[in-house]
mmCIF file of C-alpha atoms and ligand atoms in Angstrom:
data_model
loop_
_atom_site.group_PDB
_atom_site.id
_atom_site.type_symbol
_atom_site.label_atom_id
_atom_site.label_comp_id
_atom_site.label_asym_id
_atom_site.label_seq_id
_atom_site.Cartn_x
_atom_site.Cartn_y
_atom_site.Cartn_z
ATOM 1 C CA UNK A 27 25.769 9.920 -1.985
ATOM 2 C CA UNK A 28 27.150 6.875 -4.232
ATOM 3 C CA UNK A 29 24.771 5.173 -6.699
ATOM 4 C CA UNK A 30 22.799 2.347 -4.803
ATOM 5 C CA UNK A 31 23.359 -1.113 -7.084
ATOM 6 C CA UNK A 32 22.904 -3.532 -4.207
ATOM 7 C CA UNK A 33 19.846 -4.877 -5.744
ATOM 8 C CA UNK A 34 21.375 -5.257 -9.077
ATOM 9 C CA UNK A 35 24.321 -6.856 -7.126
ATOM 10 C CA UNK A 36 22.149 -9.260 -5.584
ATOM 11 C CA UNK A 37 20.591 -10.281 -8.909
ATOM 12 C CA UNK A 38 23.699 -11.120 -10.069
ATOM 13 C CA UNK A 39 25.096 -12.934 -6.714
ATOM 14 C CA UNK A 40 27.466 -10.354 -5.873
ATOM 15 C CA UNK A 41 28.657 -9.267 -2.158
ATOM 16 C CA UNK A 42 26.431 -6.422 -0.935
ATOM 17 C CA UNK A 43 26.991 -3.816 2.116
ATOM 18 C CA UNK A 44 23.340 -4.974 3.341
ATOM 19 C CA UNK A 45 20.512 -7.092 2.038
ATOM 20 C CA UNK A 46 18.591 -4.759 -0.914
ATOM 21 C CA UNK A 47 14.927 -4.550 -0.353
ATOM 22 C CA UNK A 48 11.976 -3.788 -2.424
ATOM 23 C CA UNK A 49 8.329 -4.642 -2.152
ATOM 24 C CA UNK A 50 5.698 -6.026 -4.679
ATOM 25 C CA UNK A 51 3.118 -3.195 -4.951
ATOM 26 C CA UNK A 52 5.225 -0.772 -3.281
ATOM 27 C CA UNK A 53 3.261 1.914 -4.882
ATOM 28 C CA UNK A 54 -0.412 1.830 -3.835
ATOM 29 C CA UNK A 55 -3.551 1.983 -1.894
ATOM 30 C CA UNK A 56 -1.484 1.795 1.394
ATOM 31 C CA UNK A 57 0.058 5.165 0.719
ATOM 32 C CA UNK A 58 -1.802 8.385 1.438
ATOM 33 C CA UNK A 59 -0.049 10.032 -1.390
ATOM 34 C CA UNK A 60 -1.249 7.352 -3.897
ATOM 35 C CA UNK A 61 -4.614 7.405 -2.791
ATOM 36 C CA UNK A 62 -4.708 11.129 -3.199
ATOM 37 C CA UNK A 63 -3.887 11.042 -7.032
ATOM 38 C CA UNK A 64 -6.531 7.987 -7.288
ATOM 39 C CA UNK A 65 -8.909 9.944 -5.834
ATOM 40 C CA UNK A 66 -8.795 12.445 -9.018
ATOM 41 C CA UNK A 67 -7.878 9.684 -11.594
ATOM 42 C CA UNK A 68 -9.116 5.990 -12.268
ATOM 43 C CA UNK A 69 -6.052 3.376 -12.259
ATOM 44 C CA UNK A 70 -5.932 3.087 -15.711
ATOM 45 C CA UNK A 71 -5.705 7.053 -16.027
ATOM 46 C CA UNK A 72 -2.465 6.965 -13.990
ATOM 47 C CA UNK A 73 -0.857 3.932 -15.945
ATOM 48 C CA UNK A 74 -1.770 5.588 -19.499
ATOM 49 C CA UNK A 75 -0.387 9.096 -18.392
ATOM 50 C CA UNK A 76 3.247 8.939 -18.213
ATOM 51 C CA UNK A 77 3.773 12.083 -15.737
ATOM 52 C CA UNK A 78 1.378 10.574 -12.976
ATOM 53 C CA UNK A 79 2.549 7.152 -13.669
ATOM 54 C CA UNK A 80 6.152 8.192 -12.911
ATOM 55 C CA UNK A 81 4.984 10.154 -10.317
ATOM 56 C CA UNK A 82 3.516 7.120 -8.137
ATOM 57 C CA UNK A 83 6.605 5.164 -9.185
ATOM 58 C CA UNK A 84 8.823 7.617 -7.373
ATOM 59 C CA UNK A 85 6.188 7.945 -4.136
ATOM 60 C CA UNK A 86 7.633 4.638 -2.273
ATOM 61 C CA UNK A 87 11.288 5.771 -3.184
ATOM 62 C CA UNK A 88 11.093 8.733 -1.425
ATOM 63 C CA UNK A 89 9.276 7.645 1.480
ATOM 64 C CA UNK A 90 10.562 3.916 2.079
ATOM 65 C CA UNK A 91 14.399 3.068 2.256
ATOM 66 C CA UNK A 92 13.941 0.735 -0.788
ATOM 67 C CA UNK A 93 16.758 -0.290 -3.012
ATOM 68 C CA UNK A 94 14.603 -0.431 -6.434
ATOM 69 C CA UNK A 95 11.893 1.410 -7.941
ATOM 70 C CA UNK A 96 9.193 -0.842 -9.922
ATOM 71 C CA UNK A 97 7.311 0.903 -12.900
ATOM 72 C CA UNK A 98 3.736 1.796 -11.925
ATOM 73 C CA UNK A 99 1.753 0.519 -14.647
ATOM 74 C CA UNK A 100 -0.212 -3.248 -14.724
ATOM 75 C CA UNK A 101 0.045 -6.577 -16.078
ATOM 76 C CA UNK A 102 -3.160 -6.506 -18.153
ATOM 77 C CA UNK A 103 -2.315 -3.523 -20.229
ATOM 78 C CA UNK A 104 -1.479 -5.210 -23.181
ATOM 79 C CA UNK A 105 -4.895 -6.976 -23.410
ATOM 80 C CA UNK A 106 -6.525 -4.096 -24.876
ATOM 81 C CA UNK A 107 -4.363 -3.656 -27.895
ATOM 82 C CA UNK A 108 -4.582 -7.467 -28.653
ATOM 83 C CA UNK A 109 -8.284 -7.131 -28.974
ATOM 84 C CA UNK A 110 -9.428 -8.045 -25.440
ATOM 85 C CA UNK A 111 -10.981 -4.616 -23.958
ATOM 86 C CA UNK A 112 -11.122 -4.601 -19.778
ATOM 87 C CA UNK A 113 -11.677 -2.238 -17.399
ATOM 88 C CA UNK A 114 -10.964 -2.016 -13.562
ATOM 89 C CA UNK A 115 -14.238 -2.161 -11.635
ATOM 90 C CA UNK A 116 -14.332 -0.740 -8.080
ATOM 91 C CA UNK A 117 -14.562 -3.650 -5.222
ATOM 92 C CA UNK A 118 -14.386 -6.088 -8.165
ATOM 93 C CA UNK A 119 -10.974 -5.831 -9.860
ATOM 94 C CA UNK A 120 -10.394 -6.414 -13.610
ATOM 95 C CA UNK A 121 -13.671 -6.955 -15.834
ATOM 96 C CA UNK A 122 -12.786 -8.305 -19.049
ATOM 97 C CA UNK A 123 -15.728 -7.284 -21.514
ATOM 98 C CA UNK A 124 -15.641 -10.310 -23.856
ATOM 99 C CA UNK A 125 -13.622 -13.350 -22.486
ATOM 100 C CA UNK A 126 -11.588 -15.348 -24.693
ATOM 101 C CA UNK A 127 -13.163 -18.821 -24.657
ATOM 102 C CA UNK A 128 -13.037 -20.371 -28.373
ATOM 103 C CA UNK A 129 -10.790 -21.160 -31.242
ATOM 104 C CA UNK A 130 -12.694 -18.255 -33.045
ATOM 105 C CA UNK A 131 -11.832 -15.672 -30.283
ATOM 106 C CA UNK A 132 -8.196 -16.657 -30.284
ATOM 107 C CA UNK A 133 -8.155 -16.438 -34.074
ATOM 108 C CA UNK A 134 -9.430 -12.837 -33.771
ATOM 109 C CA UNK A 135 -6.455 -11.582 -31.401
ATOM 110 C CA UNK A 136 -3.689 -9.244 -32.863
ATOM 111 C CA UNK A 137 -0.192 -9.307 -32.522
ATOM 112 C CA UNK A 138 1.000 -5.405 -31.659
ATOM 113 C CA UNK A 139 3.724 -3.106 -31.651
ATOM 114 C CA UNK A 140 4.603 -2.422 -27.974
ATOM 115 C CA UNK A 141 6.681 0.951 -28.899
ATOM 116 C CA UNK A 142 3.204 2.145 -30.833
ATOM 117 C CA UNK A 143 0.364 0.930 -28.476
ATOM 118 C CA UNK A 144 2.280 0.987 -25.330
ATOM 119 C CA UNK A 145 4.365 3.867 -26.021
ATOM 120 C CA UNK A 146 3.164 5.811 -22.942
ATOM 121 C CA UNK A 147 4.699 2.770 -20.617
ATOM 122 C CA UNK A 148 7.816 3.108 -22.419
ATOM 123 C CA UNK A 149 7.857 7.085 -22.177
ATOM 124 C CA UNK A 150 7.113 6.785 -18.190
ATOM 125 C CA UNK A 151 10.116 4.652 -18.101
ATOM 126 C CA UNK A 152 12.175 7.501 -19.366
ATOM 127 C CA UNK A 153 10.640 10.007 -17.184
ATOM 128 C CA UNK A 154 11.432 7.773 -14.455
ATOM 129 C CA UNK A 155 14.838 7.157 -15.080
ATOM 130 C CA UNK A 156 15.253 10.830 -15.252
ATOM 131 C CA UNK A 157 13.804 11.936 -12.218
ATOM 132 C CA UNK A 158 16.061 9.013 -10.305
ATOM 133 C CA UNK A 159 18.913 10.328 -11.300
ATOM 134 C CA UNK A 160 20.605 6.845 -10.401
ATOM 135 C CA UNK A 161 19.542 6.693 -6.682
ATOM 136 C CA UNK A 162 18.408 3.131 -7.101
ATOM 137 C CA UNK A 163 17.569 0.868 -10.258
ATOM 138 C CA UNK A 164 14.382 0.737 -12.021
ATOM 139 C CA UNK A 165 12.430 -2.608 -12.370
ATOM 140 C CA UNK A 166 10.199 -3.404 -15.545
ATOM 141 C CA UNK A 167 7.744 -6.102 -15.544
ATOM 142 C CA UNK A 168 4.990 -8.114 -17.673
ATOM 143 C CA UNK A 169 2.708 -11.116 -16.806
ATOM 144 C CA UNK A 170 3.789 -14.633 -17.836
ATOM 145 C CA UNK A 171 1.251 -16.855 -20.145
ATOM 146 C CA UNK A 172 -0.631 -18.816 -17.567
ATOM 147 C CA UNK A 173 -1.631 -15.866 -15.480
ATOM 148 C CA UNK A 174 -2.210 -13.691 -18.462
ATOM 149 C CA UNK A 175 -4.616 -16.277 -20.107
ATOM 150 C CA UNK A 176 -6.193 -17.008 -16.712
ATOM 151 C CA UNK A 177 -7.368 -13.436 -16.759
ATOM 152 C CA UNK A 178 -8.308 -13.441 -20.443
ATOM 153 C CA UNK A 179 -10.088 -16.723 -20.357
ATOM 154 C CA UNK A 180 -11.931 -16.293 -16.728
ATOM 155 C CA UNK A 181 -12.727 -12.493 -17.637
ATOM 156 C CA UNK A 182 -11.562 -11.385 -14.146
ATOM 157 C CA UNK A 183 -9.980 -12.944 -11.177
ATOM 158 C CA UNK A 184 -11.006 -16.750 -10.105
ATOM 159 C CA UNK A 185 -10.206 -19.161 -7.048
ATOM 160 C CA UNK A 186 -10.439 -22.550 -9.363
ATOM 161 C CA UNK A 187 -9.388 -21.491 -12.629
ATOM 162 C CA UNK A 188 -11.895 -23.760 -14.033
ATOM 163 C CA UNK A 189 -12.686 -22.163 -17.431
ATOM 164 C CA UNK A 190 -8.935 -21.781 -17.639
ATOM 165 C CA UNK A 191 -8.139 -25.353 -17.318
ATOM 166 C CA UNK A 192 -11.323 -26.435 -19.094
ATOM 167 C CA UNK A 193 -9.640 -24.734 -22.482
ATOM 168 C CA UNK A 194 -6.109 -25.972 -21.492
ATOM 169 C CA UNK A 195 -7.508 -29.780 -21.052
ATOM 170 C CA UNK A 196 -10.155 -29.433 -23.771
ATOM 171 C CA UNK A 197 -8.486 -27.876 -26.501
ATOM 172 C CA UNK A 198 -4.814 -27.804 -25.952
ATOM 173 C CA UNK A 199 -4.162 -26.476 -29.478
ATOM 174 C CA UNK A 200 -6.170 -23.320 -28.624
ATOM 175 C CA UNK A 201 -4.645 -23.016 -25.812
ATOM 176 C CA UNK A 202 -1.042 -23.204 -26.859
ATOM 177 C CA UNK A 203 -1.832 -20.762 -29.661
ATOM 178 C CA UNK A 204 -2.815 -18.396 -26.848
ATOM 179 C CA UNK A 205 -0.130 -18.810 -24.644
ATOM 180 C CA UNK A 206 2.216 -18.640 -27.655
ATOM 181 C CA UNK A 207 0.700 -15.383 -28.636
ATOM 182 C CA UNK A 208 1.259 -13.882 -25.204
ATOM 183 C CA UNK A 209 5.011 -15.158 -25.074
ATOM 184 C CA UNK A 210 5.826 -12.990 -28.397
ATOM 185 C CA UNK A 211 3.932 -9.770 -27.221
ATOM 186 C CA UNK A 212 5.197 -10.303 -23.738
ATOM 187 C CA UNK A 213 8.985 -11.278 -25.086
ATOM 188 C CA UNK A 214 8.755 -8.223 -27.277
ATOM 189 C CA UNK A 215 7.260 -5.696 -24.668
ATOM 190 C CA UNK A 216 10.070 -6.467 -22.258
ATOM 191 C CA UNK A 217 12.905 -5.870 -24.591
ATOM 192 C CA UNK A 218 11.032 -2.437 -25.472
ATOM 193 C CA UNK A 219 11.047 -1.727 -21.784
ATOM 194 C CA UNK A 220 14.791 -2.602 -21.641
ATOM 195 C CA UNK A 221 15.294 -0.120 -24.646
ATOM 196 C CA UNK A 222 13.690 2.501 -22.724
ATOM 197 C CA UNK A 223 15.777 2.305 -19.688
ATOM 198 C CA UNK A 224 14.788 -0.487 -17.378
ATOM 199 C CA UNK A 225 17.469 -2.115 -15.429
ATOM 200 C CA UNK A 226 16.041 -5.372 -14.471
ATOM 201 C CA UNK A 227 12.553 -7.107 -15.278
ATOM 202 C CA UNK A 228 10.305 -9.368 -13.225
ATOM 203 C CA UNK A 229 7.977 -12.031 -14.759
ATOM 204 C CA UNK A 230 4.809 -12.370 -12.584
ATOM 205 C CA UNK A 231 3.123 -15.865 -12.841
ATOM 206 C CA UNK A 232 1.157 -15.115 -9.786
ATOM 207 C CA UNK A 233 -1.396 -17.790 -10.282
ATOM 208 C CA UNK A 234 0.759 -20.641 -11.570
ATOM 209 C CA UNK A 235 0.498 -22.304 -8.356
ATOM 210 C CA UNK A 236 -2.701 -23.519 -9.492
ATOM 211 C CA UNK A 237 -1.078 -26.073 -11.711
ATOM 212 C CA UNK A 238 0.376 -29.491 -10.857
ATOM 213 C CA UNK A 239 4.391 -29.601 -11.723
ATOM 214 C CA UNK A 240 3.545 -31.970 -14.989
ATOM 215 C CA UNK A 241 0.629 -29.355 -16.123
ATOM 216 C CA UNK A 242 3.329 -26.882 -15.566
ATOM 217 C CA UNK A 243 5.664 -28.505 -17.626
ATOM 218 C CA UNK A 244 3.242 -28.977 -20.608
ATOM 219 C CA UNK A 245 1.141 -25.924 -20.544
ATOM 220 C CA UNK A 246 2.982 -23.011 -18.893
ATOM 221 C CA UNK A 247 6.887 -23.682 -19.067
ATOM 222 C CA UNK A 248 7.439 -23.629 -22.912
ATOM 223 C CA UNK A 249 5.905 -20.248 -23.236
ATOM 224 C CA UNK A 250 7.359 -18.656 -20.018
ATOM 225 C CA UNK A 251 10.591 -20.053 -21.297
ATOM 226 C CA UNK A 252 10.614 -17.956 -24.441
ATOM 227 C CA UNK A 253 9.912 -15.054 -22.630
ATOM 228 C CA UNK A 254 12.777 -15.649 -20.137
ATOM 229 C CA UNK A 255 14.979 -16.217 -22.976
ATOM 230 C CA UNK A 256 14.037 -13.113 -24.970
ATOM 231 C CA UNK A 257 14.399 -11.223 -21.476
ATOM 232 C CA UNK A 258 17.694 -12.834 -20.652
ATOM 233 C CA UNK A 259 19.053 -11.780 -24.243
ATOM 234 C CA UNK A 260 18.706 -8.188 -23.206
ATOM 235 C CA UNK A 261 21.614 -8.697 -20.572
ATOM 236 C CA UNK A 262 19.607 -7.169 -17.477
ATOM 237 C CA UNK A 263 18.666 -9.484 -14.591
ATOM 238 C CA UNK A 264 15.506 -11.411 -14.988
ATOM 239 C CA UNK A 265 13.405 -12.402 -11.906
ATOM 240 C CA UNK A 266 10.830 -15.152 -12.345
ATOM 241 C CA UNK A 267 8.190 -15.131 -9.745
ATOM 242 C CA UNK A 268 4.941 -17.071 -8.907
ATOM 243 C CA UNK A 269 2.681 -17.762 -5.796
ATOM 244 C CA UNK A 270 1.694 -21.078 -4.277
ATOM 245 C CA UNK A 271 5.006 -22.500 -6.315
ATOM 246 C CA UNK A 272 6.495 -24.654 -3.622
ATOM 247 C CA UNK A 273 6.022 -27.729 -5.703
ATOM 248 C CA UNK A 274 7.009 -26.024 -8.794
ATOM 249 C CA UNK A 275 10.099 -23.905 -7.781
ATOM 250 C CA UNK A 276 12.750 -26.464 -9.143
ATOM 251 C CA UNK A 277 10.590 -26.669 -12.741
ATOM 252 C CA UNK A 278 10.371 -22.972 -12.704
ATOM 253 C CA UNK A 279 14.128 -22.631 -12.254
ATOM 254 C CA UNK A 280 14.447 -24.560 -15.218
ATOM 255 C CA UNK A 281 12.201 -22.645 -17.064
ATOM 256 C CA UNK A 282 14.811 -19.645 -16.693
ATOM 257 C CA UNK A 283 15.554 -16.456 -14.690
ATOM 258 C CA UNK A 284 18.580 -14.904 -12.523
ATOM 259 C CA UNK A 285 16.538 -14.852 -9.911
ATOM 260 C CA UNK A 286 13.392 -16.883 -8.535
ATOM 261 C CA UNK A 287 10.456 -15.373 -6.502
ATOM 262 C CA UNK A 288 9.424 -17.522 -3.772
ATOM 263 C CA UNK A 289 6.349 -16.821 -1.494
ATOM 264 C CA UNK A 290 5.998 -17.587 2.450
ATOM 265 C CA UNK A 291 4.489 -21.131 1.944
ATOM 266 C CA UNK A 292 8.040 -22.369 1.738
ATOM 267 C CA UNK A 293 10.936 -21.681 3.904
ATOM 268 C CA UNK A 294 13.345 -19.717 2.242
ATOM 269 C CA UNK A 295 16.292 -22.022 2.644
ATOM 270 C CA UNK A 296 14.200 -24.817 1.668
ATOM 271 C CA UNK A 297 12.886 -22.822 -1.472
ATOM 272 C CA UNK A 298 16.786 -21.832 -2.505
ATOM 273 C CA UNK A 299 18.016 -25.471 -2.176
ATOM 274 C CA UNK A 300 15.233 -26.426 -4.788
ATOM 275 C CA UNK A 301 16.110 -23.616 -6.954
ATOM 276 C CA UNK A 302 19.903 -24.342 -6.604
ATOM 277 C CA UNK A 303 22.460 -22.131 -4.832
ATOM 278 C CA UNK A 304 23.500 -21.013 -8.407
ATOM 279 C CA UNK A 305 20.312 -18.830 -8.735
ATOM 280 C CA UNK A 306 19.613 -15.600 -6.508
ATOM 281 C CA UNK A 307 16.557 -15.688 -4.664
ATOM 282 C CA UNK A 308 13.944 -13.142 -3.804
ATOM 283 C CA UNK A 309 11.256 -13.359 -0.994
ATOM 284 C CA UNK A 310 9.638 -14.173 1.203
ATOM 285 C CA UNK A 311 7.514 -12.270 3.753
ATOM 286 C CA UNK A 312 3.904 -13.119 4.563
ATOM 287 C CA UNK A 313 2.349 -9.719 3.608
ATOM 288 C CA UNK A 314 -0.219 -10.113 6.215
ATOM 289 C CA UNK A 315 2.720 -9.776 8.827
ATOM 290 C CA UNK A 316 3.071 -6.155 7.930
ATOM 291 C CA UNK A 317 -0.508 -5.429 9.245
ATOM 292 C CA UNK A 318 0.968 -5.593 13.208
ATOM 293 C CA UNK A 319 2.148 -6.245 15.600
ATOM 294 C CA UNK A 320 5.748 -5.107 14.681
ATOM 295 C CA UNK A 321 7.505 -7.401 16.784
ATOM 296 C CA UNK A 322 6.208 -10.387 14.828
ATOM 297 C CA UNK A 323 6.612 -8.705 11.749
ATOM 298 C CA UNK A 324 10.609 -8.404 12.546
ATOM 299 C CA UNK A 325 10.607 -11.846 13.700
ATOM 300 C CA UNK A 326 9.617 -13.045 10.463
ATOM 301 C CA UNK A 327 11.980 -10.841 8.800
ATOM 302 C CA UNK A 328 14.815 -12.187 10.961
ATOM 303 C CA UNK A 329 13.930 -15.848 10.259
ATOM 304 C CA UNK A 330 14.391 -14.968 6.475
ATOM 305 C CA UNK A 331 17.646 -13.487 6.967
ATOM 306 C CA UNK A 332 18.743 -16.293 8.948
ATOM 307 C CA UNK A 333 17.728 -18.681 6.597
ATOM 308 C CA UNK A 334 19.467 -16.688 3.913
ATOM 309 C CA UNK A 335 22.467 -17.200 5.744
ATOM 310 C CA UNK A 336 24.377 -14.361 4.368
ATOM 311 C CA UNK A 337 24.712 -16.171 1.015
ATOM 312 C CA UNK A 338 25.114 -13.711 -1.697
ATOM 313 C CA UNK A 339 22.269 -13.609 -3.880
ATOM 314 C CA UNK A 340 18.935 -12.595 -1.749
ATOM 315 C CA UNK A 341 16.902 -9.969 -2.304
ATOM 316 C CA UNK A 342 14.395 -9.250 0.554
ATOM 317 C CA UNK A 343 10.944 -8.842 -0.558
ATOM 318 C CA UNK A 344 7.255 -10.001 0.693
ATOM 319 C CA UNK A 345 5.915 -13.299 -0.857
ATOM 320 C CA UNK A 346 3.102 -11.345 -2.511
ATOM 321 C CA UNK A 347 2.147 -7.467 -2.792
ATOM 322 C CA UNK A 348 1.653 -4.946 0.046
ATOM 323 C CA UNK A 349 -2.185 -5.454 1.224
ATOM 324 C CA UNK A 350 -3.930 -1.976 0.966
ATOM 325 C CA UNK A 351 -4.548 -1.847 4.578
ATOM 326 C CA UNK A 352 -1.053 -1.797 5.846
ATOM 327 C CA UNK A 353 0.472 1.114 7.738
ATOM 328 C CA UNK A 354 3.301 2.829 5.884
ATOM 329 C CA UNK A 355 5.189 2.958 9.133
ATOM 330 C CA UNK A 356 5.597 -0.767 9.160
ATOM 331 C CA UNK A 357 6.867 -0.892 5.576
ATOM 332 C CA UNK A 358 9.445 2.028 6.641
ATOM 333 C CA UNK A 359 10.492 -0.200 9.917
ATOM 334 C CA UNK A 360 10.941 -3.474 7.772
ATOM 335 C CA UNK A 361 13.140 -1.719 5.348
ATOM 336 C CA UNK A 362 15.251 -0.442 7.848
ATOM 337 C CA UNK A 363 15.257 -3.546 9.849
ATOM 338 C CA UNK A 364 16.458 -5.584 6.609
ATOM 339 C CA UNK A 365 19.128 -3.293 5.874
ATOM 340 C CA UNK A 366 20.324 -3.124 9.826
ATOM 341 C CA UNK A 367 20.879 -6.961 9.974
ATOM 342 C CA UNK A 368 24.404 -8.454 9.066
HETATM 343 O O1 CP3 B 416 4.366 -3.164 -7.641
HETATM 344 C C1 CP3 B 416 3.929 -2.009 -7.867
HETATM 345 O O2 CP3 B 416 4.208 -1.137 -7.054
HETATM 346 C C2 CP3 B 416 3.874 -1.785 -9.333
HETATM 347 C C3 CP3 B 416 2.449 -1.559 -9.765
HETATM 348 C C4 CP3 B 416 1.874 -3.090 -10.291
HETATM 349 C C5 CP3 B 416 0.566 -2.650 -10.417
HETATM 350 N N1 CP3 B 416 -0.056 -4.052 -10.716
HETATM 351 C C6 CP3 B 416 -0.430 -1.775 -10.099
HETATM 352 C C7 CP3 B 416 -1.957 -1.780 -9.329
HETATM 353 C C8 CP3 B 416 2.126 -4.224 -10.523
HETATM 354 C C9 CP3 B 416 3.335 -4.615 -10.611
HETATM 355 C C10 CP3 B 416 0.904 -4.891 -11.128
HETATM 356 C C11 CP3 B 416 0.867 -6.264 -11.488
HETATM 357 C C12 CP3 B 416 -0.252 -7.027 -11.724
HETATM 358 N N2 CP3 B 416 -1.189 -6.471 -12.210
HETATM 359 C C13 CP3 B 416 -0.475 -8.388 -11.272
HETATM 360 C C14 CP3 B 416 0.659 -9.166 -10.814
HETATM 361 C C15 CP3 B 416 1.172 -9.007 -9.399
HETATM 362 C C16 CP3 B 416 0.416 -9.586 -8.412
HETATM 363 O O3 CP3 B 416 -0.102 -8.792 -7.774
HETATM 364 O O4 CP3 B 416 0.731 -10.944 -8.430
HETATM 365 C C17 CP3 B 416 -1.703 -8.911 -11.598
HETATM 366 C C18 CP3 B 416 -2.483 -10.025 -11.030
HETATM 367 C C19 CP3 B 416 -2.538 -7.618 -11.814
HETATM 368 C C20 CP3 B 416 -3.686 -7.327 -12.321
HETATM 369 C C21 CP3 B 416 -4.235 -6.611 -11.183
HETATM 370 N N3 CP3 B 416 -4.457 -5.528 -11.352
HETATM 371 C C22 CP3 B 416 -5.568 -7.163 -10.376
HETATM 372 C C23 CP3 B 416 -5.995 -8.330 -9.968
HETATM 373 C C24 CP3 B 416 -6.274 -5.862 -9.612
HETATM 374 C C25 CP3 B 416 -7.283 -5.508 -8.801
HETATM 375 C C26 CP3 B 416 -6.608 -6.228 -7.485
HETATM 376 C C27 CP3 B 416 -6.128 -5.180 -6.466
HETATM 377 O O5 CP3 B 416 -5.240 -4.942 -5.862
HETATM 378 O O6 CP3 B 416 -7.170 -3.952 -6.425
HETATM 379 C C28 CP3 B 416 -5.105 -4.460 -10.038
HETATM 380 C C29 CP3 B 416 -5.138 -3.358 -9.464
HETATM 381 C C30 CP3 B 416 -4.255 -2.826 -9.453
HETATM 382 N N4 CP3 B 416 -2.790 -2.747 -10.332
HETATM 383 C C31 CP3 B 416 -3.741 -2.038 -8.302
HETATM 384 C C32 CP3 B 416 -2.569 -1.311 -8.327
HETATM 385 C C33 CP3 B 416 -1.697 -0.370 -7.457
HETATM 386 C C34 CP3 B 416 -4.976 -1.559 -7.177
HETATM 387 C C35 CP3 B 416 -5.237 -0.217 -7.275
HETATM 388 C C36 CP3 B 416 -6.105 0.567 -7.454
HETATM 389 O O7 CP3 B 416 -7.250 0.236 -7.521
HETATM 390 O O8 CP3 B 416 -5.909 2.019 -6.955
#
């Protein structure tokens, strides 16, 4: 069997034999083999032990016909070495011990060397590349400043980002200092991931849809652009993803990225027009459609492929991550369906 380079070709908007597909959160609780490992290890244990993280990264590649692997890790790992310790608490998600709320808090954060403090992630990458033997490319990732700052400031997940925005509007200098620090660290971390062997990177700005276009331009874009520029300079394809971004896509594209991720709240063809046909696009099925009935899920996938219209540069994905209650058979059937459509 030849090397599967569909995903990388689509990132570069080259013709492909079938639309490439991978899924955000393709490794996770919906898979019995992941739950078996999670029964014996915490999420942070898995992230910090290269053998376990590599094993979990490969689970969906073995089980589902995906065209890329995504490193098993977490967006928030870089908070601890910056001086923002946190844990994942069952039923609550991430909990930050002492959220960042003031100028003084930001002054006490530290830059760090990812090649030392996150060396376990880089070891995972080396291991995964070896075990993949070129079957599919490996995607690395990191968070964008707005999304990272929202966890650091809120102390956990949030529905309105009130504390985040209060700091942003109330103390813009502190905000920009914090985001500038995230941008330096994330840029360097992504370069280190590429050095270790990832063949593409995705920047997750999962919660940036909370911002208006003007606020996005003022408070997020300058920092995200710096990260995208550092990633671009490595030469690997860069995916720029967010959710709730229908009003931001055009501006997100100006910030950078070879591929722009879109969620399901906007039809794929409208999104592509906004970002421009000189960019590749990734998306954008509603993850809830994978809960059933399969006919409805396939109709949704077919609609997306029709809107992509065979134009080079479409990577099929969901608009956000796979939900834990998703039947594995539906994920398998969806990947199979996408590959079978022309
Ligand atoms: O996509 C993949 O298969 C790779 C693995 C991956 C994880 N986190 C593992 C994980 C990736 C790409 C991430 C990124 C991440 N982490 C994001 C951005 C992606 C997104 O969904 O927008 C965010 C916001 C985080 C922070 C985070 N991690 C939260 C808010 C939570 C709790 C919510 C939840 O789903 O429980 C996590 C936990 C987490 N990270 C899980 C996984 C598989 C849940 C696993 C578990 O408890 O076993």
